[in-house]
mmCIF file of C-alpha atoms in Angstrom:
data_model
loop_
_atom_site.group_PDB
_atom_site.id
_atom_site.type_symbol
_atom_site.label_atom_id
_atom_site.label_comp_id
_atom_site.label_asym_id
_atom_site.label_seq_id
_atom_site.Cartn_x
_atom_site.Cartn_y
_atom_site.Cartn_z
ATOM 1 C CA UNK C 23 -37.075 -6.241 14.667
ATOM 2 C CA UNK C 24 -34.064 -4.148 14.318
ATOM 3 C CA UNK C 25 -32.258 -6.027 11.291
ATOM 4 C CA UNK C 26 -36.059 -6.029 9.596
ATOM 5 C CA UNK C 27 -36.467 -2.399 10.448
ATOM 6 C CA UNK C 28 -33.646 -0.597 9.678
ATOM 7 C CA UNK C 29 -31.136 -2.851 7.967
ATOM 8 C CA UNK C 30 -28.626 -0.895 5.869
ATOM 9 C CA UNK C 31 -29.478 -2.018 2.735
ATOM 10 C CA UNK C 32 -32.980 -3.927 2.980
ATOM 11 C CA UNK C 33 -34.425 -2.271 5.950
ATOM 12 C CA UNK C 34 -38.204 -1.405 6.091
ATOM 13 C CA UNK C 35 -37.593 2.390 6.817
ATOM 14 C CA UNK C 36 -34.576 2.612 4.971
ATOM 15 C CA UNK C 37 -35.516 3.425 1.507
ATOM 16 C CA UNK C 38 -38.909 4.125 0.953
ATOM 17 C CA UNK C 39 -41.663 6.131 1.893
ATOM 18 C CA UNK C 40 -43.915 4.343 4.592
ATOM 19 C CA UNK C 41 -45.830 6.634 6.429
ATOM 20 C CA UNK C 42 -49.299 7.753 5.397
ATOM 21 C CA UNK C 43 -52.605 7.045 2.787
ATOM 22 C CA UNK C 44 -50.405 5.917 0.939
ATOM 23 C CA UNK C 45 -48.080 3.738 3.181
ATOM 24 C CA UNK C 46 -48.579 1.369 5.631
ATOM 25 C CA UNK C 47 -49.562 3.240 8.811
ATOM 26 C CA UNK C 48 -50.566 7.096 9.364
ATOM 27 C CA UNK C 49 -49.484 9.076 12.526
ATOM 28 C CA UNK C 50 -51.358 12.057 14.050
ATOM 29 C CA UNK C 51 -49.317 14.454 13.165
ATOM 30 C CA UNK C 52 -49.611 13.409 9.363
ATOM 31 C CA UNK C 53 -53.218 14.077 9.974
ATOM 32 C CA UNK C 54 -52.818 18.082 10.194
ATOM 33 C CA UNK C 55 -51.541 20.949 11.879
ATOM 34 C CA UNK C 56 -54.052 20.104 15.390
ATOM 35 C CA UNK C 57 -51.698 17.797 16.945
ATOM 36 C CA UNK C 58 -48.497 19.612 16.223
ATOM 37 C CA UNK C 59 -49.843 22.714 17.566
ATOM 38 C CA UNK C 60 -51.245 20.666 20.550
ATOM 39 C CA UNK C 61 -47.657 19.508 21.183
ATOM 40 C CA UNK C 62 -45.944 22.976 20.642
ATOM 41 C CA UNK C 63 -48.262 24.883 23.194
ATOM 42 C CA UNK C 64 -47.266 22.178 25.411
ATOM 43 C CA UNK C 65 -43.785 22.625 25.106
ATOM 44 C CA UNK C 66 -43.467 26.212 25.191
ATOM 45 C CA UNK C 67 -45.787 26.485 28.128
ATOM 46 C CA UNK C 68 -43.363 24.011 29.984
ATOM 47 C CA UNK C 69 -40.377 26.144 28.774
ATOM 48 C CA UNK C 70 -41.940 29.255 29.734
ATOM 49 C CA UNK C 71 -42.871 27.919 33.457
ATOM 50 C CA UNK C 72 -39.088 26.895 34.032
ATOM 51 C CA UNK C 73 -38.134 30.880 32.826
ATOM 52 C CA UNK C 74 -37.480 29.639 29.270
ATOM 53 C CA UNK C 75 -33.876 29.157 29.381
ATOM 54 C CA UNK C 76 -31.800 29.876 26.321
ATOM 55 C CA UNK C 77 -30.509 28.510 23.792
ATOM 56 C CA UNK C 78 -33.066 26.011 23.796
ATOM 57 C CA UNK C 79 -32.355 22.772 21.320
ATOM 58 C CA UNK C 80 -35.551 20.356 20.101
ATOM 59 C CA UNK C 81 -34.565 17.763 19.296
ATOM 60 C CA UNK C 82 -37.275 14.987 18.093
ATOM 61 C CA UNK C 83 -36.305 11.242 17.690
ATOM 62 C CA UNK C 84 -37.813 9.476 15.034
ATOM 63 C CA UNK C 85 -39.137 12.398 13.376
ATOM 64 C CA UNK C 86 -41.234 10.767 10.351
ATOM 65 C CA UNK C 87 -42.065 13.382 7.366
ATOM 66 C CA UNK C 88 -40.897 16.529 9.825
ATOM 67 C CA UNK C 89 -44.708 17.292 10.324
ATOM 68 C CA UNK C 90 -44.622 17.347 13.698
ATOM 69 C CA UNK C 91 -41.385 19.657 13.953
ATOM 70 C CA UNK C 92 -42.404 21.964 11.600
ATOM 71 C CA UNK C 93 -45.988 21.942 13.214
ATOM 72 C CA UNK C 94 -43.268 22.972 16.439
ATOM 73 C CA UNK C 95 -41.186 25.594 15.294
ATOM 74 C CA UNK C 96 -44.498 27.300 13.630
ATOM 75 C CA UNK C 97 -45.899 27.850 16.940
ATOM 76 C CA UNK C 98 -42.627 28.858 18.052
ATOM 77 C CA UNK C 99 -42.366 31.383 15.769
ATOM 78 C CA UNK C 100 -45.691 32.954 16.396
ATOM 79 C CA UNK C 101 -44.853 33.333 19.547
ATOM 80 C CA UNK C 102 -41.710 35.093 18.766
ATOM 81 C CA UNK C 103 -39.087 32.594 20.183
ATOM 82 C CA UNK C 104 -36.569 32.658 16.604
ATOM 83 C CA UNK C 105 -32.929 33.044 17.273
ATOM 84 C CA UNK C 106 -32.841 31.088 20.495
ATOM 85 C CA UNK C 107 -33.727 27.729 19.131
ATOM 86 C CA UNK C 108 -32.439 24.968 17.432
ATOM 87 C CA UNK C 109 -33.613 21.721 15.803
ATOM 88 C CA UNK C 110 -31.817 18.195 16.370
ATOM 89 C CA UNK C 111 -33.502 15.198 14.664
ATOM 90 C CA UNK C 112 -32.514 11.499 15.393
ATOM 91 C CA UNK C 113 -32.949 9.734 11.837
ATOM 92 C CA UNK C 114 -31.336 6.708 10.556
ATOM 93 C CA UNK C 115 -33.240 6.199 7.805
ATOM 94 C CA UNK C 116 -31.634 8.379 4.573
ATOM 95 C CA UNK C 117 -34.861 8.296 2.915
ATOM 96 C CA UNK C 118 -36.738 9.955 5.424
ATOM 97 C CA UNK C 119 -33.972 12.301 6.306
ATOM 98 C CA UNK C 120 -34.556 13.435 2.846
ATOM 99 C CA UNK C 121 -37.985 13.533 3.081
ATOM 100 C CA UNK C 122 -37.763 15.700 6.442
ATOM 101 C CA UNK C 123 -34.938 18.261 4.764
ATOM 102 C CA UNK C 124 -37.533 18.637 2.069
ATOM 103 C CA UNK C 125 -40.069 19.383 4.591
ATOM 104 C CA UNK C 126 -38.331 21.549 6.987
ATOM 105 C CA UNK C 127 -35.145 23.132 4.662
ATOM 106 C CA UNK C 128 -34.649 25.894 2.186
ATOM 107 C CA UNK C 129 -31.057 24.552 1.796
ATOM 108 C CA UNK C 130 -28.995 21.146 3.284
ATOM 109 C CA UNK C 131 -26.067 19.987 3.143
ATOM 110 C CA UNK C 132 -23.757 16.951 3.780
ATOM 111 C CA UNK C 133 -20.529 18.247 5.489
ATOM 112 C CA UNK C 134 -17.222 16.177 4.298
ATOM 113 C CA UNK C 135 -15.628 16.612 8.183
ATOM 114 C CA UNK C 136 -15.553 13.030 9.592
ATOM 115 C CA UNK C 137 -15.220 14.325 12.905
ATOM 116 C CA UNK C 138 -18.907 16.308 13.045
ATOM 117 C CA UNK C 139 -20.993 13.994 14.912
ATOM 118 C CA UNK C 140 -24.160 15.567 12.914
ATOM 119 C CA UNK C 141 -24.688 13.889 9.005
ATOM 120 C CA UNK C 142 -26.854 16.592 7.511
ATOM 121 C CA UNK C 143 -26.994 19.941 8.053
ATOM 122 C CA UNK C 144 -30.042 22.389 7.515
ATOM 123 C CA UNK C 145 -31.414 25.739 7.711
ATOM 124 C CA UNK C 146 -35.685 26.791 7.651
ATOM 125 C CA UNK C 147 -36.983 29.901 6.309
ATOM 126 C CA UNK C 148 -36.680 31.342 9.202
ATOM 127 C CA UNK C 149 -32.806 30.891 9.565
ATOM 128 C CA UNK C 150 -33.430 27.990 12.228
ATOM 129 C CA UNK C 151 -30.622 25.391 11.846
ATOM 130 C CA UNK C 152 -31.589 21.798 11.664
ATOM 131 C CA UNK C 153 -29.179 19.005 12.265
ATOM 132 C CA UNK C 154 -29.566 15.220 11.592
ATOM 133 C CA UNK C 155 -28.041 12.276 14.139
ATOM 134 C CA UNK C 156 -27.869 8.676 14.035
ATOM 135 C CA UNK C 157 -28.109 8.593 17.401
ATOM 136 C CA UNK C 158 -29.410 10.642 20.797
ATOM 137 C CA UNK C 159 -25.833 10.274 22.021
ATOM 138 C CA UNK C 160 -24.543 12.406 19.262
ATOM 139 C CA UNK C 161 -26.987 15.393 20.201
ATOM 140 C CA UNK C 162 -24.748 17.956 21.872
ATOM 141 C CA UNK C 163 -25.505 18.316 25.205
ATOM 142 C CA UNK C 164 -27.145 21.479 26.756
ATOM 143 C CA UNK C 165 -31.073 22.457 27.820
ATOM 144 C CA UNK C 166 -33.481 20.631 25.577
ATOM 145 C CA UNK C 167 -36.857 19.657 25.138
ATOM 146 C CA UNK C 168 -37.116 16.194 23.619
ATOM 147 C CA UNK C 169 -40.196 14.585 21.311
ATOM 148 C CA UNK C 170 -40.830 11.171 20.278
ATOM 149 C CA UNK C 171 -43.995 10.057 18.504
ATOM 150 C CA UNK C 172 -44.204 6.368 17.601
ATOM 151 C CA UNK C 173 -40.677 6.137 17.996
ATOM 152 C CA UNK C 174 -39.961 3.414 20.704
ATOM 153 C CA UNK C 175 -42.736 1.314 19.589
ATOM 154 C CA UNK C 176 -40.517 0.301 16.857
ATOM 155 C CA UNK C 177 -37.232 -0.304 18.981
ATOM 156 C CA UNK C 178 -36.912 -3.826 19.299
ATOM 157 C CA UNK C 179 -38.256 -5.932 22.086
ATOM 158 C CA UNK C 180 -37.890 -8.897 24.056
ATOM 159 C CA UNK C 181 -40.484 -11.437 24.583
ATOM 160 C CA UNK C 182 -40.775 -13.875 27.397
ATOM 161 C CA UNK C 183 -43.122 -16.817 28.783
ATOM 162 C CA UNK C 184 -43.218 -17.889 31.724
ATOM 163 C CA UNK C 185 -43.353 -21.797 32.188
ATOM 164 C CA UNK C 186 -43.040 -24.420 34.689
ATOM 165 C CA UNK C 187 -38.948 -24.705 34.917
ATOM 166 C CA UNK C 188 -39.558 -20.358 34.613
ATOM 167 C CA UNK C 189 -39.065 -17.655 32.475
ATOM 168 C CA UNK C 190 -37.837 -18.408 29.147
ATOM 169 C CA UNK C 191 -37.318 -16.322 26.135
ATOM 170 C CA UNK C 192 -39.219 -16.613 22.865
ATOM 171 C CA UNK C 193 -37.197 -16.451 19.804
ATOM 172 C CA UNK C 194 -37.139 -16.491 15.920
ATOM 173 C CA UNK C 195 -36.143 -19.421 13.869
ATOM 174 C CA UNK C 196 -36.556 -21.018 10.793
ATOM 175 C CA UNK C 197 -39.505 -23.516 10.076
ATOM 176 C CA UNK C 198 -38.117 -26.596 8.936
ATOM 177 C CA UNK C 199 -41.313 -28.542 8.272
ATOM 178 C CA UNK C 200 -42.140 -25.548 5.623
ATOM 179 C CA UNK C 201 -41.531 -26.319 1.955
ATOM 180 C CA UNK C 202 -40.403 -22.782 1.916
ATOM 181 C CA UNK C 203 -38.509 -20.538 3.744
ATOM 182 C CA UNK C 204 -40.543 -19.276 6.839
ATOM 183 C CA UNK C 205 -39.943 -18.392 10.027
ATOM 184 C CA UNK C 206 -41.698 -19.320 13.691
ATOM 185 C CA UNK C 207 -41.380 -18.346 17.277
ATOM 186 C CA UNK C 208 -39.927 -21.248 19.750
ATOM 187 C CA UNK C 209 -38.894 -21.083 23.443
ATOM 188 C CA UNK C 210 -35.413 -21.408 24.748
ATOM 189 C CA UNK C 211 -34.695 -24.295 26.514
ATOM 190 C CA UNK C 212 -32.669 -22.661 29.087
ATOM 191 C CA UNK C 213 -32.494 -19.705 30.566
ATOM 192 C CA UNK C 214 -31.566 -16.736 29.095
ATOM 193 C CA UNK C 215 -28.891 -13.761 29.954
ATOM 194 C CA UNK C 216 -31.601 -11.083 29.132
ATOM 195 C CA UNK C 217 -34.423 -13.365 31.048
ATOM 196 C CA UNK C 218 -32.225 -13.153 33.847
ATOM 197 C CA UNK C 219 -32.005 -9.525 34.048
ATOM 198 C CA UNK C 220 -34.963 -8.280 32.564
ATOM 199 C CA UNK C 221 -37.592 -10.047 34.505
ATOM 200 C CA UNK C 222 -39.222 -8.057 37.540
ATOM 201 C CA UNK C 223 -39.038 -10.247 40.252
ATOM 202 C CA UNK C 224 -42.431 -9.125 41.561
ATOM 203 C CA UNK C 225 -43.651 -9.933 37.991
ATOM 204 C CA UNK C 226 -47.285 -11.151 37.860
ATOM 205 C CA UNK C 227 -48.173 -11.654 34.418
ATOM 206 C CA UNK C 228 -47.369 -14.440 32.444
ATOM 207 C CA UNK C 229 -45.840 -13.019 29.020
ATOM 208 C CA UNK C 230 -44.088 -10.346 28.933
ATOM 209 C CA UNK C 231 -42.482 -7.894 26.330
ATOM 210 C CA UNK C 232 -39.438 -5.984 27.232
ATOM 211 C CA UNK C 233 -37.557 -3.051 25.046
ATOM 212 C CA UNK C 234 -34.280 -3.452 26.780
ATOM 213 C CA UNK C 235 -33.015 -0.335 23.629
ATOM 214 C CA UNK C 236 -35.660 2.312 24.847
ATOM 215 C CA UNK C 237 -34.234 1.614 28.585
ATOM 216 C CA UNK C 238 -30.591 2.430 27.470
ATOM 217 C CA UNK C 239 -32.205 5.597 25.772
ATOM 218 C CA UNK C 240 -34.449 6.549 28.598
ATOM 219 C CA UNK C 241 -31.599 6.589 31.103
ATOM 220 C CA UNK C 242 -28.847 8.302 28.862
ATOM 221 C CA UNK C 243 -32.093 11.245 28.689
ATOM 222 C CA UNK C 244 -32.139 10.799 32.249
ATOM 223 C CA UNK C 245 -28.363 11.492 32.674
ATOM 224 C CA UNK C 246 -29.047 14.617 30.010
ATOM 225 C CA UNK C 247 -32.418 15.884 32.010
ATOM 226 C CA UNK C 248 -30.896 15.920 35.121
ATOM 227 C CA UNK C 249 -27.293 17.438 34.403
ATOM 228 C CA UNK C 250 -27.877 19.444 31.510
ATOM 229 C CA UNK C 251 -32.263 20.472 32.053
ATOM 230 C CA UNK C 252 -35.196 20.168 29.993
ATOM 231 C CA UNK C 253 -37.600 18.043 29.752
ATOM 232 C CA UNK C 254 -39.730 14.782 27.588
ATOM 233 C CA UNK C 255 -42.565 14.208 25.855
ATOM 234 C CA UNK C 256 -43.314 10.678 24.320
ATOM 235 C CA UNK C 257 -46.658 9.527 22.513
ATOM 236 C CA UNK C 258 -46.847 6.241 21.506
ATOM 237 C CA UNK C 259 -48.857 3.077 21.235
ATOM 238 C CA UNK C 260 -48.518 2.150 25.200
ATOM 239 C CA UNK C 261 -49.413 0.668 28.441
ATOM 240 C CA UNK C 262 -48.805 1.219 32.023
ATOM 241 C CA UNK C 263 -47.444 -2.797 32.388
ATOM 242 C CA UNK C 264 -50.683 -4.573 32.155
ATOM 243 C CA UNK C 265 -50.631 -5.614 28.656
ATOM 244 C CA UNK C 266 -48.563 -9.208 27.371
ATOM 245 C CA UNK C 267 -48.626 -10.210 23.737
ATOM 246 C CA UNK C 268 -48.314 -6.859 21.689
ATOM 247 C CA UNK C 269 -46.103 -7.651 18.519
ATOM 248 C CA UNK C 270 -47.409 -7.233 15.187
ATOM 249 C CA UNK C 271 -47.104 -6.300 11.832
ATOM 250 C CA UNK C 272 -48.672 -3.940 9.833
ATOM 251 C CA UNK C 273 -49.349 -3.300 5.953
ATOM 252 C CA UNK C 274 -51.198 -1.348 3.803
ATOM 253 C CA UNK C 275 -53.129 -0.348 7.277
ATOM 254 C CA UNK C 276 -54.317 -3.843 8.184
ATOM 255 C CA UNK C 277 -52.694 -5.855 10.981
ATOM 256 C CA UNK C 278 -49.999 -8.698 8.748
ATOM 257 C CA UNK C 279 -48.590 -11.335 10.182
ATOM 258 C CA UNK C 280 -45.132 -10.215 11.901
ATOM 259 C CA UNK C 281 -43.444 -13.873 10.426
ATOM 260 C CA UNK C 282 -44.195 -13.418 7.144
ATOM 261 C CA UNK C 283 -42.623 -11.916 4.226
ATOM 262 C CA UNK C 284 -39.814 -9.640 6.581
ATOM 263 C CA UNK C 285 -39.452 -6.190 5.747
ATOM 264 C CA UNK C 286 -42.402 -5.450 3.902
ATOM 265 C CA UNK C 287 -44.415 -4.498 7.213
ATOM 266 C CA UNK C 288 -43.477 -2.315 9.484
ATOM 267 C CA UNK C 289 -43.178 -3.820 12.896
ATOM 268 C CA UNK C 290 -44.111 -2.585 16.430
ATOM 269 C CA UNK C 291 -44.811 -3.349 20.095
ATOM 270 C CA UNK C 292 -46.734 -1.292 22.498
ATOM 271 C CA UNK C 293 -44.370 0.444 25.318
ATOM 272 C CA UNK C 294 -44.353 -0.786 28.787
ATOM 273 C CA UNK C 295 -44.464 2.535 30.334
ATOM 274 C CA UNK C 296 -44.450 1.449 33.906
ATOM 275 C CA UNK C 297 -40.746 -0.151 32.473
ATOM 276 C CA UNK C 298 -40.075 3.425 31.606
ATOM 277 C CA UNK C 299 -40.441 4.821 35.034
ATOM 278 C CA UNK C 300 -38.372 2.023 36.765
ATOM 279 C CA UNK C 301 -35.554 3.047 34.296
ATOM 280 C CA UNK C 302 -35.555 6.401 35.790
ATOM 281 C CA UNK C 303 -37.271 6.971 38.697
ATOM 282 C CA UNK C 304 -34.214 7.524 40.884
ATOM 283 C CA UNK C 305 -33.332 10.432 38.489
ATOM 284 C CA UNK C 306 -36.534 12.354 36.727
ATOM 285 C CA UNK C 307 -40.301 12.885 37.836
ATOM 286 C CA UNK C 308 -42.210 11.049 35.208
ATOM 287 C CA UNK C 309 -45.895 11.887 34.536
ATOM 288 C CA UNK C 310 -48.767 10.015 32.807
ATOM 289 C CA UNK C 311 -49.053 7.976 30.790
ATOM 290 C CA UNK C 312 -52.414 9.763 29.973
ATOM 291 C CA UNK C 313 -54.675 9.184 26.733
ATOM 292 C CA UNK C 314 -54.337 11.235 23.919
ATOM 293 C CA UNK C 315 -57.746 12.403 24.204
ATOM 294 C CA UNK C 316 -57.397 13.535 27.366
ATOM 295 C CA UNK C 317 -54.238 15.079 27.112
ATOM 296 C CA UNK C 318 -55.112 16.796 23.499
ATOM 297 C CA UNK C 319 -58.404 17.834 24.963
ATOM 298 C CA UNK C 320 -56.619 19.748 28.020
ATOM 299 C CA UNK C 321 -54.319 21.176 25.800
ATOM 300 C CA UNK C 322 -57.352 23.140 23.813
ATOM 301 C CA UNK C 323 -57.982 20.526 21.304
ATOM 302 C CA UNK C 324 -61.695 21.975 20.698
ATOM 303 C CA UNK C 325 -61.110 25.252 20.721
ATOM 304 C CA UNK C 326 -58.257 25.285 18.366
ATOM 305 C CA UNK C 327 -60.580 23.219 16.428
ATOM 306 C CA UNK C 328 -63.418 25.914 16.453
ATOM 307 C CA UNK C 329 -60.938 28.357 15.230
ATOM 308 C CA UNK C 330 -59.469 26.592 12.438
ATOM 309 C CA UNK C 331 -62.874 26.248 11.144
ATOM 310 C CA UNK C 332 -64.082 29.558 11.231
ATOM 311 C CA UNK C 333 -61.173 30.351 8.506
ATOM 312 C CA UNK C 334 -61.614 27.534 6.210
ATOM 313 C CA UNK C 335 -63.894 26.466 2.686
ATOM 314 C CA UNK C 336 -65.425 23.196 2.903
ATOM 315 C CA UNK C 337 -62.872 20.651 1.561
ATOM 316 C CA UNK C 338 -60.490 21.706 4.933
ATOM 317 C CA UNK C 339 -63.170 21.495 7.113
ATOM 318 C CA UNK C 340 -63.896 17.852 5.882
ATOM 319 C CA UNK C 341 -60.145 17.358 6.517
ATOM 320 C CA UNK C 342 -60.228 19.051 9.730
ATOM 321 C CA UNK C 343 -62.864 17.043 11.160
ATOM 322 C CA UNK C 344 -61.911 14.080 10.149
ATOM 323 C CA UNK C 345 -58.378 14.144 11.232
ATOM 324 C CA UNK C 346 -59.487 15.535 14.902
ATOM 325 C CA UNK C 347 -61.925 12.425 15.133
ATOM 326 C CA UNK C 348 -58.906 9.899 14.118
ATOM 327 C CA UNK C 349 -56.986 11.646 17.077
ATOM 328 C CA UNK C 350 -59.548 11.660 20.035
ATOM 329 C CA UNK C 351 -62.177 9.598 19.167
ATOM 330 C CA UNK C 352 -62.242 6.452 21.784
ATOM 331 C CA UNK C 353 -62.285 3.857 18.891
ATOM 332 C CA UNK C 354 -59.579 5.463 17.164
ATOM 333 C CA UNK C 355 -56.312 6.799 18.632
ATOM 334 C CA UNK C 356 -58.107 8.201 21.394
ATOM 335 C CA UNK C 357 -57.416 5.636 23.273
ATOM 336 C CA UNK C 358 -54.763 4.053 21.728
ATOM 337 C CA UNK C 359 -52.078 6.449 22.369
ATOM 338 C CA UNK C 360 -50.777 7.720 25.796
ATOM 339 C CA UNK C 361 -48.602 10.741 26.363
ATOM 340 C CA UNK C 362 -45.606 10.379 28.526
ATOM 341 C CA UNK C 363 -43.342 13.287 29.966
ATOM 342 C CA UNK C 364 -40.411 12.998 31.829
ATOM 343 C CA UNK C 365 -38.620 15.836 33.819
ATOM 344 C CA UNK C 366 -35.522 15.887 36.593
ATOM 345 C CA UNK C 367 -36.281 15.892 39.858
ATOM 346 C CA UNK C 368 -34.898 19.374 40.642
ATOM 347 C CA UNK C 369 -38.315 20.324 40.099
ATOM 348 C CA UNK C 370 -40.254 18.416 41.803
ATOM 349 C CA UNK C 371 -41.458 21.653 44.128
ATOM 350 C CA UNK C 372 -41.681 23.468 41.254
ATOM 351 C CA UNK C 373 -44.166 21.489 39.487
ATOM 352 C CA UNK C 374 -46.265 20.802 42.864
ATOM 353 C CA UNK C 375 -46.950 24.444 42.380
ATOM 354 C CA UNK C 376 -47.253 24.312 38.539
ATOM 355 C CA UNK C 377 -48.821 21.315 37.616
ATOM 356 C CA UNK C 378 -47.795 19.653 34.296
ATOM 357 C CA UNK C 379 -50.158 21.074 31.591
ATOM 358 C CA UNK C 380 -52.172 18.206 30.098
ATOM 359 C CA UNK C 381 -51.380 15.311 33.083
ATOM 360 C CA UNK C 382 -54.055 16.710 35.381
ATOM 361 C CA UNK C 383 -54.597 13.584 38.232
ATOM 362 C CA UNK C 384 -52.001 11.361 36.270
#
C-alpha cells in the first residue's frame, strides 16, 4: 500500500489530482462548506471549553485540496480568533501541496535552509501562516488541535488469517501461472514477526486487518496530547473491531480490484478504531467512534442547512442539498464514516462536566 500510494516517483497521490468528480473518490468536505463548518464549530467549542489557550496550532494530516482547512480557519475568523492561530499540514504528496497552497495562500514559498523541518511555507489573506510537513513528528510541539479526514484509511495495513497451525500473515506476490505480470495474495508459511505482536490474544475473529503506521502515529499524538494539550478529531471509513476483510481499490468511483494494474487506484482499509483506543488508552480519553450523521446532526447540521438556503438562487441550493444528503444520508456516508476524538486524560473531570459536543452516549 505504501510503495503504491505514495512512491516518490510513481506513487498514486504523488503527481496528480485524485480527489473529486473528476477523480477517483470524493470526500465530504469536497462536497461544500457544511462539513467544514460542522468540524470548525466543533473545534472551537472544544477550545473554548478548555479556556482557549493561545497560540493555538491546527494542524490537519492528510489535508486533500485544503477544503476542509480553509472551511476551518473561515469559521475561525468569524468568530474573531486571527492572530492566535496557526496552520500545520502533513502532506507528502507535492502535487497536492500545490494544490492546497493554491487553495489556502496568497503567497508560498520554498525556504533553501536544510535545517527547517517545514518544506513550504505560506501565508492566507488573513496573514495566517501555513506550513507544510512530511511528517507529524516535524510539527513543532505546543497546544494543538489535530484533524484527519480519510487519512489513516490509506496508511498501510496488515492482514492476517487465522488457520489451523495459527495466525499467519497474508502477503503480496507475483502470479506465476499468469502469462503476464500479476500479482496475488498467499499465506506465510510460518509465523510472522508482526503476527506475533500484532495479534490480540483475546482475538475472536478470524481475519484480521491491522495498521501497525496509524498506531506509531496515534501514540506519538498521545505523547503530544498529554505533555503539550489539545486535542483529536479523526473521520474516516471505520469500525469499532468487528469488521475482517476491508481492502480495496477504488477508480473512477467504482470499487477495482486492489491486485490489478498498481497505482492507478487509490487504495484503502477501514480503521480498526477499537485498535486505536488500545494504542492509547493508558494516556488520552478517547470518544466515539460515532456516525457521521449523528455527529454532523448534533453539531447543527440542519439548521446550518436551513440558513444556507435562505441566502442562495437555485443552482446552490441543488448543490446544497445534494451534498448534505451524500454526508448523512444512511446509504451514503451516513453511515459509512465515524468520527473519532481523542483528548489527555487531565481532563477527564472536566469533560464529565462538559460533555464532548457531538459524542452524546458514545
Amino acid at each position: 500500500m505504501k510503495e503504491v500510494l505514495t512512491n516518490p516517483v510513481s506513487g498514486y497521490y504523488m503527481h496528480r489530482n485524485v480527489i473529486g468528480g473528476n477523480g477517483d473518490f470524493i470526500t465530504s468536505p469536497e462536497l461544500g462548506q457544511l462539513f467544514g463548518e460542522m468540524v470548525a464549530i466543533w473545534c472551537f467549542n472544544e477550545w473554548q471549553k478548555i479556556g482557549s489557550p493561545i497560540p493555538l496550532q491546527l494542524v490537519e494530516m492528510g489535508p486533500g485540496h485544503g477544503s476542509l482547512a480553509e472551511d476551518v480557519l473561515r469559521v475561525f475568523d468569524r468568530f474573531g480568533v486571527r492572530n492566535e492561530v496557526s496552520l500545520h499540514l502533513v502532506e507528502v504528496s507535492p502535487y497536492l501541496s500545490q494544490m492546497q497552497a493554491q487553495t489556502l495562500c496568497e503567497k508560498t514559498i520554498r525556504p533553501s535552509e536544510p535545517t527547517q523541518l517545514y518544506y513550504q511555507l505560506g501565508t492566507t489573506a488573513k496573514n495566517i501562516p501555513v506550513f507544510w510537513y512530511n511528517s507529524i513528528q516535524d510539527v513543532p510541539r505546543q497546544f494543538s488541535c489535530f484533524l484527519a479526514h480519510e487519512f489513516f484509511d490509506a496508511l498501510p495495513i496488515h492482514k492476517f488469517q487465522r488457520t489451523e497451525a495459527g495466525w499467519r500473515e497474508i502477503l503480496i506476490d507475483i502470479d506465476p501461472a499468469a502469462d503476464t505480470v500479476k500479482f496475488r495474495y498467499v499465506i506465510s508459511r510460518m509465523s510472522t514477526p508482526a503476527s506475533k505482536v500484532l495479534i490480540k490474544a483475546d482475538e475472536k475473529r478470524d481475519h484480521v486487518e491491522v495498521c501497525a503506521e496509524g498506531g506509531v502515529i496515534l501514540q506519538h499524538l498521545a505523547t503530544r496530547l498529554e505533555e503539550d494539550g489539545g486535542f483529536a478529531l479523526f473521520a474516516d471509513y471505520g469500525h469499532d473491531g468487528s469488521k475482517t476483510d476491508t481492502f480495496r481499490g477504488f477508480r473512477d468511483h467504482q470499487l477495482h480490484d486492489a491486485l490489478v494494474d498498481p497505482g492507478s487506484a487509490d487504495l484503502t482499509a477501514d480503521v480498526d478504531f477499537s485498535y486505536f483506543k488500545t494504542c492509547t488508552e493508558d494516556k488520552l480519553l478517547t470518544f466515539g467512534p460515532v456516525t457521521q450523521r449523528e455527529f454532523l446532526k448534533r453539531m447543527g447540521i440542519d439548521i446550518r442547512l436551513q440558513i444556507l438556503l435562505k441566502n442562495c438562487d437555485e443552482k446552490q441550493r441543488e448543490n446544497l442539498l445534494l451534498g448534505y444528503h451524500m454526508m448523512v444520508d444512511q446509504d451514503k456516508m451516513g453511515e459509512r464514516f465515524k468520527l473519532f476524538s481523542l483528548f489527555p486524560s487531565v481532563l477527564k473531570e472536566h469533560l464529565i462536566r462538559f460533555p464532548v459536543t457531538g459524542f452524546a452516549d458514545s
